[in-house]
Amino acid sequence: MKLLLLRHATTSWNEARRLQGRSDISLSATGRAEAACWQLPHWARDWPVLTSPLKRAQQTALLMGCHAASVPWLIEMDWGRWEGRRLIDLRHDLGSRMAAMEARGLDLQPPGGETPRAVGQRLLPFLRKLPNAEGYVLVTHKGVIRALLATATGWDMRADWPERLRPARGHLFALTSQGRLQLELLNLELRS
């Protein structure tokens, strides 16, 4: 089964480079204009569409013309007390403590939040229980996509992934009949 993952369009917090996590931020005017121009690849247009329960993901799907169902498992990583903060400020304020936390990679845990490893662990059982179909479109968040990339490839998040996850792109994964997640292709164009 194929899984096409899309990150929601831009919000005001994305523009300010703030960690959104589970804060329910709507798309900005820029984000609404972006999403209205996005189109699914022709081969995925008949696939069921599932979104995160957060407004920014639901609005993205709606503006793309997709009829979508919201599911709780696609919610963004919980950034705990860091939500609303900027990484640059956290690095400045926490100094070497922040560097040590970031060096934990998959096991980085913001105070009161969850780790990227935990995100992957909550998602894989959900994906394995999806009704059999050719594929699904999942409109979700960067943290979710990064966690699934780590699950599929063994990436430990201690260094940057060699290819940047670009905005306005889809990321194609496959779920094998044995329930393993595999990366197929990153950064598929969503514009017509």
C-alpha positions as CSV (number, residue, x, y, z in Angstrom):
1,M,0.0,0.0,0.0
2,K,1.3,3.5,-0.9
3,L,1.2,6.5,1.5
4,L,1.5,10.0,0.1
5,L,2.3,12.4,3.0
6,L,1.8,16.1,2.6
7,R,2.8,18.7,5.1
8,H,0.1,21.4,5.7
9,A,0.6,24.8,4.0
10,T,2.1,27.8,5.8
11,T,0.8,29.3,9.0
12,S,1.8,32.6,10.7
13,W,3.8,30.5,13.2
14,N,5.7,28.9,10.3
15,E,6.5,32.3,9.0
16,A,7.8,33.3,12.4
17,R,9.7,30.0,12.7
18,R,7.8,29.0,15.9
19,L,7.3,25.4,17.0
20,Q,3.6,24.8,16.6
21,G,3.2,21.3,17.9
22,R,-0.4,20.7,18.9
23,S,-1.3,24.4,19.0
24,D,-4.2,24.7,16.6
25,I,-3.0,27.5,14.3
26,S,-4.9,28.2,11.1
27,L,-3.3,28.8,7.7
28,S,-2.0,32.3,7.0
29,A,-3.1,34.2,3.9
30,T,0.1,32.9,2.2
31,G,-0.8,29.3,3.3
32,R,-4.3,29.5,1.9
33,A,-3.0,30.8,-1.4
34,E,-0.4,28.0,-1.5
35,A,-2.8,25.2,-0.7
36,A,-5.3,26.4,-3.3
37,C,-2.6,25.9,-6.0
38,W,-1.6,22.4,-4.9
39,Q,-2.8,19.3,-6.8
40,L,-2.3,15.7,-6.0
41,P,-0.4,13.6,-8.6
42,H,-2.8,12.1,-11.1
43,W,-2.1,8.6,-9.7
44,A,-3.2,9.6,-6.2
45,R,-6.3,11.6,-7.0
46,D,-8.7,8.7,-6.2
47,W,-7.0,7.7,-2.9
48,P,-8.8,8.3,0.4
49,V,-7.5,11.5,2.2
50,L,-6.9,11.5,5.9
51,T,-5.8,14.6,7.9
52,S,-4.5,15.5,11.3
53,P,-7.2,16.9,13.5
54,L,-5.5,20.3,13.6
55,K,-7.0,23.1,11.5
56,R,-3.9,23.8,9.4
57,A,-4.0,20.2,8.0
58,Q,-7.8,20.2,7.5
59,Q,-7.7,23.6,5.8
60,T,-5.0,22.4,3.5
61,A,-6.9,19.4,2.3
62,L,-10.1,21.4,1.9
63,L,-8.4,24.1,-0.2
64,M,-6.9,21.4,-2.4
65,G,-10.4,20.2,-3.1
66,C,-10.0,17.0,-1.1
67,H,-12.8,15.4,0.9
68,A,-10.9,14.2,4.0
69,A,-11.5,12.4,7.3
70,S,-9.7,13.6,10.3
71,V,-7.8,11.0,12.4
72,P,-6.1,11.7,15.8
73,W,-2.9,9.7,15.0
74,L,-1.8,12.2,12.4
75,I,-1.5,15.0,14.9
76,E,1.8,16.8,15.2
77,M,4.5,15.9,17.7
78,D,3.8,17.4,21.1
79,W,6.5,20.0,21.7
80,G,5.3,20.5,25.3
81,R,6.5,23.7,26.9
82,W,8.5,24.6,23.8
83,E,5.4,25.2,21.7
84,G,5.3,28.8,20.4
85,R,9.1,29.1,20.9
86,R,11.7,29.4,18.2
87,L,14.6,27.0,18.0
88,I,17.1,29.8,17.6
89,D,15.9,31.3,20.9
90,L,15.9,27.9,22.7
91,R,19.5,27.3,21.5
92,H,20.5,30.8,22.7
93,D,18.7,30.5,26.1
94,L,19.6,26.9,26.9
95,G,23.1,26.8,25.3
96,S,24.9,23.5,25.9
97,R,21.8,21.9,27.5
98,M,19.9,22.4,24.2
99,A,22.8,21.0,22.2
100,A,22.9,17.9,24.4
101,M,19.1,17.5,24.0
102,E,19.3,17.9,20.2
103,A,22.2,15.4,20.1
104,R,19.7,12.7,21.4
105,G,18.1,12.7,17.9
106,L,15.1,10.4,17.9
107,D,15.0,10.6,21.7
108,L,14.9,14.4,22.0
109,Q,12.1,15.1,24.4
110,P,11.0,18.7,25.0
111,P,9.8,19.3,28.6
112,G,6.2,18.0,28.8
113,G,6.4,16.8,25.1
114,E,7.0,13.6,23.2
115,T,10.0,12.3,21.3
116,P,10.2,11.7,17.5
117,R,10.6,8.0,18.3
118,A,7.3,8.1,20.2
119,V,5.6,9.8,17.2
120,G,6.8,6.9,14.9
121,Q,5.7,4.3,17.5
122,R,2.2,5.7,17.7
123,L,1.9,6.0,13.9
124,L,3.0,2.6,12.6
125,P,0.3,0.6,14.4
126,F,-2.3,3.0,13.0
127,L,-0.9,2.7,9.4
128,R,-0.9,-1.1,9.7
129,K,-4.6,-1.1,10.6
130,L,-5.7,1.0,7.6
131,P,-8.2,-0.8,5.4
132,N,-6.5,-2.3,2.4
133,A,-6.4,0.2,-0.6
134,E,-4.1,1.1,-3.4
135,G,-3.0,4.1,-1.3
136,Y,-3.8,6.9,1.1
137,V,-3.1,10.6,1.1
138,L,-2.1,11.8,4.6
139,V,-2.2,15.6,5.2
140,T,-0.1,16.0,8.3
141,H,2.9,17.8,9.8
142,K,6.7,18.0,9.4
143,G,7.3,16.2,12.7
144,V,5.1,13.3,11.6
145,I,6.8,13.1,8.2
146,R,10.3,13.2,9.8
147,A,9.3,10.5,12.3
148,L,8.1,8.2,9.5
149,L,11.2,8.9,7.5
150,A,13.2,7.7,10.5
151,T,11.0,4.7,10.9
152,A,11.4,3.8,7.2
153,T,15.1,4.3,6.9
154,G,16.7,3.8,10.3
155,W,17.7,7.5,10.4
156,D,18.6,8.4,14.0
157,M,18.0,12.2,13.6
158,R,21.4,13.0,15.1
159,A,22.5,14.6,11.8
160,D,20.5,16.2,9.0
161,W,18.8,13.9,6.5
162,P,20.8,14.3,3.2
163,E,17.8,15.6,1.3
164,R,15.8,18.6,2.7
165,L,12.0,18.0,3.1
166,R,10.9,20.9,0.9
167,P,7.7,22.8,1.3
168,A,4.8,22.3,-1.1
169,R,5.9,18.7,-1.8
170,G,4.6,15.2,-1.2
171,H,6.6,12.3,0.2
172,L,5.8,8.8,-1.0
173,F,6.2,5.8,1.3
174,A,5.1,2.2,0.9
175,L,3.7,-0.1,3.7
176,T,4.7,-3.7,2.8
177,S,2.5,-6.7,3.3
178,Q,4.7,-7.5,6.3
179,G,3.9,-4.1,7.9
180,R,7.3,-2.5,7.2
181,L,7.4,1.1,6.1
182,Q,9.7,2.0,3.2
183,L,10.7,5.3,1.6
184,E,10.0,5.5,-2.1
185,L,10.4,9.2,-3.0
186,L,10.8,12.6,-1.4
187,N,9.8,16.0,-2.6
188,L,7.2,15.2,-5.3
189,E,5.8,18.4,-6.9
190,L,2.3,19.4,-5.9
191,R,1.7,22.2,-8.3
192,S,0.1,21.7,-11.7
